mmCIF file of C-alpha atoms and ligand atoms in Angstrom:
data_model
loop_
_atom_site.group_PDB
_atom_site.id
_atom_site.type_symbol
_atom_site.label_atom_id
_atom_site.label_comp_id
_atom_site.label_asym_id
_atom_site.label_seq_id
_atom_site.Cartn_x
_atom_site.Cartn_y
_atom_site.Cartn_z
ATOM 1 C CA MET A 1 18.491 26.241 50.028
ATOM 2 C CA CYS A 2 18.956 22.490 49.638
ATOM 3 C CA GLY A 3 20.598 20.282 47.057
ATOM 4 C CA ILE A 4 18.843 17.570 45.073
ATOM 5 C CA PHE A 5 20.498 14.958 42.893
ATOM 6 C CA GLY A 6 19.238 11.989 40.884
ATOM 7 C CA TYR A 7 20.647 9.176 38.781
ATOM 8 C CA THR A 8 19.211 6.494 36.501
ATOM 9 C CA GLY A 9 21.401 4.250 34.367
ATOM 10 C CA PRO A 10 23.312 0.980 34.363
ATOM 11 C CA SER A 11 25.677 1.718 37.283
ATOM 12 C CA ASN A 12 25.143 1.297 40.996
ATOM 13 C CA ALA A 13 23.427 4.515 42.080
ATOM 14 C CA GLN A 14 24.611 4.721 45.692
ATOM 15 C CA ASP A 15 28.094 6.165 45.234
ATOM 16 C CA ILE A 16 27.014 8.434 42.371
ATOM 17 C CA LEU A 17 24.235 9.910 44.516
ATOM 18 C CA ILE A 18 26.415 10.354 47.604
ATOM 19 C CA GLU A 19 29.187 11.945 45.545
ATOM 20 C CA GLY A 20 26.590 14.253 43.927
ATOM 21 C CA LEU A 21 25.401 15.298 47.399
ATOM 22 C CA ARG A 22 28.982 15.973 48.502
ATOM 23 C CA ARG A 23 29.347 18.422 45.629
ATOM 24 C CA LEU A 24 26.052 20.060 46.626
ATOM 25 C CA GLU A 25 26.808 20.136 50.344
ATOM 26 C CA TYR A 26 27.499 23.892 50.193
ATOM 27 C CA ARG A 27 23.714 24.274 49.594
ATOM 28 C CA GLY A 28 22.719 22.683 52.900
ATOM 29 C CA TYR A 29 24.115 20.278 55.442
ATOM 30 C CA ASP A 30 21.754 19.783 58.378
ATOM 31 C CA SER A 31 20.633 16.336 57.219
ATOM 32 C CA ALA A 32 20.681 14.172 54.117
ATOM 33 C CA GLY A 33 18.896 11.214 52.599
ATOM 34 C CA VAL A 34 18.778 8.889 49.636
ATOM 35 C CA VAL A 35 16.293 6.428 48.143
ATOM 36 C CA VAL A 36 16.904 3.855 45.397
ATOM 37 C CA HIS A 37 14.818 1.337 43.506
ATOM 38 C CA GLU A 38 16.107 -1.977 44.769
ATOM 39 C CA ASN A 39 15.052 -5.595 44.171
ATOM 40 C CA GLY A 40 11.520 -4.747 43.058
ATOM 41 C CA GLY A 41 11.043 -2.316 45.964
ATOM 42 C CA THR A 42 12.734 0.767 47.318
ATOM 43 C CA ARG A 43 15.269 1.456 50.052
ATOM 44 C CA CYS A 44 15.487 4.803 51.812
ATOM 45 C CA VAL A 45 18.246 5.863 54.210
ATOM 46 C CA LYS A 46 18.460 9.198 56.068
ATOM 47 C CA ALA A 47 20.918 10.696 58.527
ATOM 48 C CA LEU A 48 21.091 13.846 60.596
ATOM 49 C CA GLY A 49 24.140 16.035 59.997
ATOM 50 C CA LYS A 50 26.615 16.029 57.161
ATOM 51 C CA ILE A 51 26.768 13.771 54.090
ATOM 52 C CA LYS A 52 29.543 11.828 55.807
ATOM 53 C CA ASN A 53 26.978 10.524 58.325
ATOM 54 C CA LEU A 54 24.675 9.417 55.509
ATOM 55 C CA SER A 55 27.538 7.768 53.681
ATOM 56 C CA GLU A 56 28.573 5.820 56.798
ATOM 57 C CA ARG A 57 25.026 4.680 57.396
ATOM 58 C CA VAL A 58 24.525 3.597 53.769
ATOM 59 C CA ASN A 59 27.816 1.703 53.815
ATOM 60 C CA GLU A 60 26.641 -0.442 56.745
ATOM 61 C CA MET A 61 24.451 -2.197 54.158
ATOM 62 C CA PRO A 62 25.334 -1.016 50.661
ATOM 63 C CA MET A 63 22.513 -0.258 48.242
ATOM 64 C CA GLU A 64 22.126 -2.269 45.059
ATOM 65 C CA GLY A 65 19.821 -0.153 42.902
ATOM 66 C CA THR A 66 20.715 1.700 39.711
ATOM 67 C CA CYS A 67 18.143 4.492 40.003
ATOM 68 C CA GLY A 68 17.590 6.892 42.880
ATOM 69 C CA ILE A 69 17.200 10.405 44.210
ATOM 70 C CA ALA A 70 19.030 12.158 47.030
ATOM 71 C CA HIS A 71 18.880 15.342 49.103
ATOM 72 C CA THR A 72 21.038 17.484 51.333
ATOM 73 C CA ARG A 73 18.877 19.742 53.496
ATOM 74 C CA TRP A 74 18.960 23.262 54.853
ATOM 75 C CA ALA A 75 15.706 23.373 56.801
ATOM 76 C CA THR A 76 13.040 25.971 56.100
ATOM 77 C CA HIS A 77 10.005 24.184 57.626
ATOM 78 C CA GLY A 78 10.628 21.933 60.595
ATOM 79 C CA VAL A 79 13.775 21.568 62.677
ATOM 80 C CA PRO A 80 16.791 19.645 61.414
ATOM 81 C CA SER A 81 15.936 16.054 62.384
ATOM 82 C CA GLU A 82 15.868 12.628 60.806
ATOM 83 C CA ALA A 83 12.051 12.737 60.554
ATOM 84 C CA ASN A 84 12.183 16.058 58.700
ATOM 85 C CA SER A 85 14.981 15.050 56.361
ATOM 86 C CA HIS A 86 14.175 14.126 52.769
ATOM 87 C CA PRO A 87 13.168 11.955 50.921
ATOM 88 C CA HIS A 88 9.578 12.239 52.150
ATOM 89 C CA MET A 89 7.088 9.528 51.338
ATOM 90 C CA ASP A 90 3.382 8.797 51.135
ATOM 91 C CA THR A 91 1.562 6.592 53.675
ATOM 92 C CA ASP A 92 2.168 3.370 51.694
ATOM 93 C CA GLU A 93 5.855 4.230 51.200
ATOM 94 C CA LYS A 94 5.582 3.893 47.434
ATOM 95 C CA ILE A 95 6.240 7.488 46.389
ATOM 96 C CA PHE A 96 9.414 9.337 47.422
ATOM 97 C CA VAL A 97 10.056 13.053 47.049
ATOM 98 C CA VAL A 98 13.081 15.336 47.349
ATOM 99 C CA HIS A 99 12.456 19.075 47.242
ATOM 100 C CA ASN A 100 14.397 22.309 47.176
ATOM 101 C CA GLY A 101 12.281 25.352 47.952
ATOM 102 C CA ILE A 102 9.137 26.328 49.805
ATOM 103 C CA ILE A 103 5.525 25.226 49.345
ATOM 104 C CA GLU A 104 3.711 28.417 50.329
ATOM 105 C CA ASN A 105 0.239 26.874 50.622
ATOM 106 C CA TYR A 106 1.352 23.712 52.425
ATOM 107 C CA GLN A 107 -0.711 24.438 55.530
ATOM 108 C CA THR A 108 -3.959 24.547 53.559
ATOM 109 C CA LEU A 109 -2.991 21.386 51.687
ATOM 110 C CA LYS A 110 -1.838 19.607 54.857
ATOM 111 C CA LYS A 111 -5.122 20.429 56.624
ATOM 112 C CA GLU A 112 -7.118 19.058 53.687
ATOM 113 C CA LEU A 113 -5.042 15.887 53.584
ATOM 114 C CA GLN A 114 -5.360 15.445 57.361
ATOM 115 C CA ASP A 115 -9.124 15.891 57.028
ATOM 116 C CA ARG A 116 -8.978 12.944 54.608
ATOM 117 C CA GLY A 117 -7.348 10.878 57.367
ATOM 118 C CA ILE A 118 -3.717 11.146 56.267
ATOM 119 C CA LYS A 119 -1.118 11.094 59.049
ATOM 120 C CA PHE A 120 2.006 13.185 58.596
ATOM 121 C CA ARG A 121 5.400 11.958 59.751
ATOM 122 C CA SER A 122 7.254 15.284 59.515
ATOM 123 C CA GLU A 123 6.827 19.018 60.081
ATOM 124 C CA THR A 124 8.021 19.905 56.586
ATOM 125 C CA ASP A 125 6.131 21.615 53.792
ATOM 126 C CA THR A 126 7.583 18.978 51.413
ATOM 127 C CA GLU A 127 5.633 16.020 52.797
ATOM 128 C CA VAL A 128 2.377 17.318 51.279
ATOM 129 C CA ILE A 129 3.832 16.618 47.819
ATOM 130 C CA ALA A 130 4.217 12.888 48.556
ATOM 131 C CA HIS A 131 0.673 12.556 49.913
ATOM 132 C CA LEU A 132 -0.807 14.611 47.069
ATOM 133 C CA LEU A 133 0.935 12.361 44.545
ATOM 134 C CA ALA A 134 -0.594 9.314 46.252
ATOM 135 C CA GLN A 135 -4.040 10.935 45.941
ATOM 136 C CA PHE A 136 -3.599 11.538 42.223
ATOM 137 C CA TYR A 137 -1.558 8.449 41.207
ATOM 138 C CA LYS A 138 -3.278 6.083 38.799
ATOM 139 C CA GLY A 139 -0.353 4.094 37.404
ATOM 140 C CA ASP A 140 1.575 6.930 35.711
ATOM 141 C CA LEU A 141 3.865 9.090 37.832
ATOM 142 C CA LYS A 142 4.102 11.879 35.254
ATOM 143 C CA ALA A 143 0.306 12.246 35.061
ATOM 144 C CA ALA A 144 0.095 12.439 38.871
ATOM 145 C CA VAL A 145 2.859 15.052 38.970
ATOM 146 C CA PHE A 146 1.061 17.280 36.451
ATOM 147 C CA ARG A 147 -1.998 17.260 38.742
ATOM 148 C CA VAL A 148 0.070 18.062 41.817
ATOM 149 C CA ILE A 149 1.831 20.966 40.100
ATOM 150 C CA LYS A 150 -1.589 22.587 39.641
ATOM 151 C CA VAL A 151 -2.160 22.831 43.401
ATOM 152 C CA LEU A 152 1.325 23.846 44.558
ATOM 153 C CA ARG A 153 2.168 27.489 45.187
ATOM 154 C CA GLY A 154 5.682 28.659 45.953
ATOM 155 C CA ALA A 155 9.165 27.873 44.727
ATOM 156 C CA PHE A 156 10.279 24.349 44.114
ATOM 157 C CA ALA A 157 12.616 21.971 42.337
ATOM 158 C CA VAL A 158 11.350 18.462 42.960
ATOM 159 C CA ALA A 159 12.330 14.931 41.974
ATOM 160 C CA VAL A 160 10.092 11.937 42.604
ATOM 161 C CA ILE A 161 10.179 8.184 42.136
ATOM 162 C CA HIS A 162 7.498 5.492 42.498
ATOM 163 C CA LYS A 163 8.231 1.984 43.790
ATOM 164 C CA ASP A 164 6.260 0.408 40.905
ATOM 165 C CA GLU A 165 8.078 2.343 38.159
ATOM 166 C CA PRO A 166 11.715 1.240 38.476
ATOM 167 C CA GLY A 167 14.298 3.283 36.608
ATOM 168 C CA ARG A 168 11.996 6.298 36.220
ATOM 169 C CA ILE A 169 12.487 9.725 37.838
ATOM 170 C CA VAL A 170 10.082 12.601 37.268
ATOM 171 C CA ALA A 171 11.453 16.066 38.032
ATOM 172 C CA PHE A 172 9.943 19.539 37.789
ATOM 173 C CA ARG A 173 10.723 23.057 38.824
ATOM 174 C CA PHE A 174 9.282 26.466 39.456
ATOM 175 C CA GLY A 175 11.562 29.108 40.906
ATOM 176 C CA SER A 176 14.287 26.808 42.270
ATOM 177 C CA PRO A 177 17.196 25.626 40.090
ATOM 178 C CA LEU A 178 17.218 22.227 38.349
ATOM 179 C CA VAL A 179 19.390 20.931 35.550
ATOM 180 C CA ILE A 180 19.194 17.590 33.749
ATOM 181 C CA GLY A 181 22.379 15.811 32.660
ATOM 182 C CA VAL A 182 22.048 13.600 29.592
ATOM 183 C CA SER A 183 24.218 10.933 28.022
ATOM 184 C CA GLU A 184 23.716 7.817 25.919
ATOM 185 C CA LYS A 185 23.931 5.382 28.802
ATOM 186 C CA GLU A 186 22.634 7.251 31.836
ATOM 187 C CA ASN A 187 20.786 10.394 32.877
ATOM 188 C CA LEU A 188 21.007 12.625 35.915
ATOM 189 C CA LEU A 189 19.494 15.634 37.616
ATOM 190 C CA SER A 190 21.027 18.160 39.951
ATOM 191 C CA SER A 191 20.426 21.514 41.630
ATOM 192 C CA ASP A 192 23.756 22.661 40.243
ATOM 193 C CA VAL A 193 25.503 21.728 37.004
ATOM 194 C CA SER A 194 28.918 21.441 38.652
ATOM 195 C CA ALA A 195 27.795 18.377 40.643
ATOM 196 C CA MET A 196 27.219 16.272 37.521
ATOM 197 C CA LEU A 197 30.136 17.232 35.262
ATOM 198 C CA VAL A 198 32.092 14.091 36.185
ATOM 199 C CA HIS A 199 29.314 12.129 34.431
ATOM 200 C CA THR A 200 28.277 14.285 31.493
ATOM 201 C CA ARG A 201 28.785 17.694 29.944
ATOM 202 C CA SER A 202 25.514 17.671 27.996
ATOM 203 C CA VAL A 203 22.799 19.338 29.989
ATOM 204 C CA ILE A 204 19.236 20.606 29.680
ATOM 205 C CA TYR A 205 18.184 23.574 31.785
ATOM 206 C CA LEU A 206 14.493 23.364 32.683
ATOM 207 C CA ASN A 207 12.449 26.567 32.580
ATOM 208 C CA ASP A 208 9.828 27.398 35.199
ATOM 209 C CA GLY A 209 6.887 25.009 34.965
ATOM 210 C CA GLU A 210 8.676 22.401 32.853
ATOM 211 C CA LEU A 211 8.789 18.718 33.749
ATOM 212 C CA ALA A 212 11.390 16.079 32.838
ATOM 213 C CA ASP A 213 10.570 12.380 32.559
ATOM 214 C CA ILE A 214 13.958 10.771 33.097
ATOM 215 C CA ARG A 215 14.772 7.142 32.292
ATOM 216 C CA PRO A 216 18.107 5.368 31.728
ATOM 217 C CA THR A 217 17.617 5.477 27.958
ATOM 218 C CA GLY A 218 16.372 9.023 27.506
ATOM 219 C CA VAL A 219 14.827 12.205 28.815
ATOM 220 C CA GLN A 220 11.551 13.751 27.684
ATOM 221 C CA VAL A 221 10.721 17.329 28.610
ATOM 222 C CA PHE A 222 7.153 18.632 28.848
ATOM 223 C CA SER A 223 5.681 22.127 28.975
ATOM 224 C CA PRO A 224 3.398 23.107 31.876
ATOM 225 C CA ASP A 225 0.379 22.136 29.721
ATOM 226 C CA SER A 226 1.786 18.583 29.210
ATOM 227 C CA VAL A 227 3.005 19.008 25.640
ATOM 228 C CA GLU A 228 6.349 17.393 24.842
ATOM 229 C CA ILE A 229 8.956 19.978 23.872
ATOM 230 C CA LYS A 230 12.309 19.553 22.209
ATOM 231 C CA LYS A 231 14.819 21.318 24.410
ATOM 232 C CA ALA A 232 18.284 22.192 23.152
ATOM 233 C CA GLN A 233 21.092 20.423 24.970
ATOM 234 C CA GLN A 234 23.927 22.669 26.089
ATOM 235 C CA GLU A 235 27.533 21.516 26.178
ATOM 236 C CA ILE A 236 29.371 22.695 29.278
ATOM 237 C CA ASP A 237 32.988 23.391 28.456
ATOM 238 C CA TRP A 238 34.058 24.717 31.888
ATOM 239 C CA ASP A 239 36.277 22.549 34.027
ATOM 240 C CA ILE A 240 34.787 21.470 37.349
ATOM 241 C CA SER A 241 36.491 24.187 39.347
ATOM 242 C CA SER A 242 35.197 26.947 36.997
ATOM 243 C CA ALA A 243 31.754 25.341 37.032
ATOM 244 C CA GLU A 244 31.718 25.447 40.817
ATOM 245 C CA LYS A 245 32.416 29.159 40.441
ATOM 246 C CA SER A 246 29.675 29.374 37.726
ATOM 247 C CA GLY A 247 32.297 30.632 35.277
ATOM 248 C CA TYR A 248 33.472 33.517 37.530
ATOM 249 C CA GLU A 249 37.181 33.879 38.140
ATOM 250 C CA HIS A 250 36.879 33.918 41.937
ATOM 251 C CA TYR A 251 34.309 32.774 44.519
ATOM 252 C CA MET A 252 34.119 36.345 45.790
ATOM 253 C CA LEU A 253 33.018 37.614 42.355
ATOM 254 C CA LYS A 254 30.471 34.799 42.143
ATOM 255 C CA GLU A 255 29.075 35.700 45.554
ATOM 256 C CA ILE A 256 28.870 39.415 44.661
ATOM 257 C CA PHE A 257 27.046 38.793 41.383
ATOM 258 C CA GLU A 258 24.741 36.204 42.935
ATOM 259 C CA GLN A 259 23.533 38.555 45.668
ATOM 260 C CA PRO A 260 20.307 39.624 43.883
ATOM 261 C CA THR A 261 19.343 35.957 43.316
ATOM 262 C CA THR A 262 20.318 35.001 46.852
ATOM 263 C CA ILE A 263 18.116 37.725 48.322
ATOM 264 C CA GLN A 264 15.257 36.814 45.965
ATOM 265 C CA ASN A 265 15.524 33.157 47.014
ATOM 266 C CA SER A 266 15.514 33.935 50.705
ATOM 267 C CA ILE A 267 12.373 36.096 50.599
ATOM 268 C CA ARG A 268 10.539 34.178 47.855
ATOM 269 C CA GLY A 269 7.104 33.099 49.001
ATOM 270 C CA ARG A 270 7.249 35.222 52.118
ATOM 271 C CA ILE A 271 6.317 38.717 50.899
ATOM 272 C CA ILE A 272 3.460 40.346 49.014
ATOM 273 C CA GLU A 273 5.276 42.253 46.316
ATOM 274 C CA ASP A 274 2.476 44.795 45.657
ATOM 275 C CA THR A 275 2.302 46.027 49.255
ATOM 276 C CA GLY A 276 5.767 45.080 50.488
ATOM 277 C CA ASN A 277 4.211 43.265 53.471
ATOM 278 C CA ALA A 278 5.095 39.862 54.858
ATOM 279 C CA LYS A 279 2.579 37.086 54.265
ATOM 280 C CA THR A 280 0.325 35.790 57.020
ATOM 281 C CA ARG A 281 -0.922 32.223 57.138
ATOM 282 C CA ARG A 282 -4.594 31.657 56.396
ATOM 283 C CA PRO A 283 -6.607 28.645 55.269
ATOM 284 C CA GLY A 284 -7.920 28.568 51.698
ATOM 285 C CA LYS A 285 -10.606 26.653 49.835
ATOM 286 C CA SER A 286 -10.146 23.036 48.746
ATOM 287 C CA GLU A 287 -7.366 23.093 46.187
ATOM 288 C CA ILE A 288 -7.029 19.321 46.016
ATOM 289 C CA ARG A 289 -10.641 18.801 45.051
ATOM 290 C CA SER A 290 -10.489 21.300 42.202
ATOM 291 C CA ALA A 291 -7.335 19.636 40.782
ATOM 292 C CA GLN A 292 -8.963 16.206 41.027
ATOM 293 C CA SER A 293 -11.989 17.295 39.032
HETATM 294 N N1 LIG B 301 11.219 23.353 52.567
HETATM 295 C C1 LIG B 301 11.967 22.149 52.562
HETATM 296 C C2 LIG B 301 12.376 21.746 53.964
HETATM 297 O O1 LIG B 301 12.400 22.507 54.868
HETATM 298 C C3 LIG B 301 13.193 22.297 51.653
HETATM 299 C C4 LIG B 301 14.174 23.297 52.207
HETATM 300 C C5 LIG B 301 15.013 24.064 51.187
HETATM 301 O O2 LIG B 301 15.000 23.865 50.008
HETATM 302 O O3 LIG B 301 15.742 24.939 51.640
HETATM 303 O O4 LIG B 301 12.654 20.616 54.193
#
């Protein structure tokens, strides 16, 4: 389990992103990272350990951008290290990705990308997403994301930005939680609604396979077959402390009722439900080529 958070709007993104991560720290705390659009480029900062370490590092040279994505990690693939911490990026450092979940077929995808000459910087499953996006990108991040979704197997909530598309975040999910926070002046995304309630109480819950194109002035949601859909906004009337308890009266009740989901999340992507066996790793046919065609 990890936490992802994103912001695009008129305000400086740095403190909003770090504060969002602090509220998500219960989801993972072995390393953290943040990237913002800044002065026509991007700036990415990562730190091993708790959010406090990231915050100290960022404060050495404060960020200026008003759009960014951030991550607090609980490693599933690759040891806790700065190299394995998110955001992950493509070779040209134009595309940045934060991810909560597991890419089940990452070894097949990684092998194919390596065969195309791509060098990996980390041991994570997540890094394949950044390189795949670079393979498919032709000037529109959303279009590239739709292609990448076709080749990914597993459970994921992902947010991505591109250096050449300032102010834009594309986010999508399948199996892992992701909620979009909307308001007139700024928009956000988070793994957990409670982390964004200080900014807005109007939220959109994405269903599996849906994608959100998030800009400072609005959010568009698309179905898995790229058709724009009008999603109902929900108004959250819990206070922050109830939201952190997902509406339950006590944390213990929350933990008891969340046990089925917690167990599902921890074994997702690792078992074959029909036989009850654990999955083995084996190479597959070219999935990138079929999505490119
Ligand atoms: N699989 C990713 C990693 O290990 C994300 C981990 C998670 O969501 O728990 O970096």
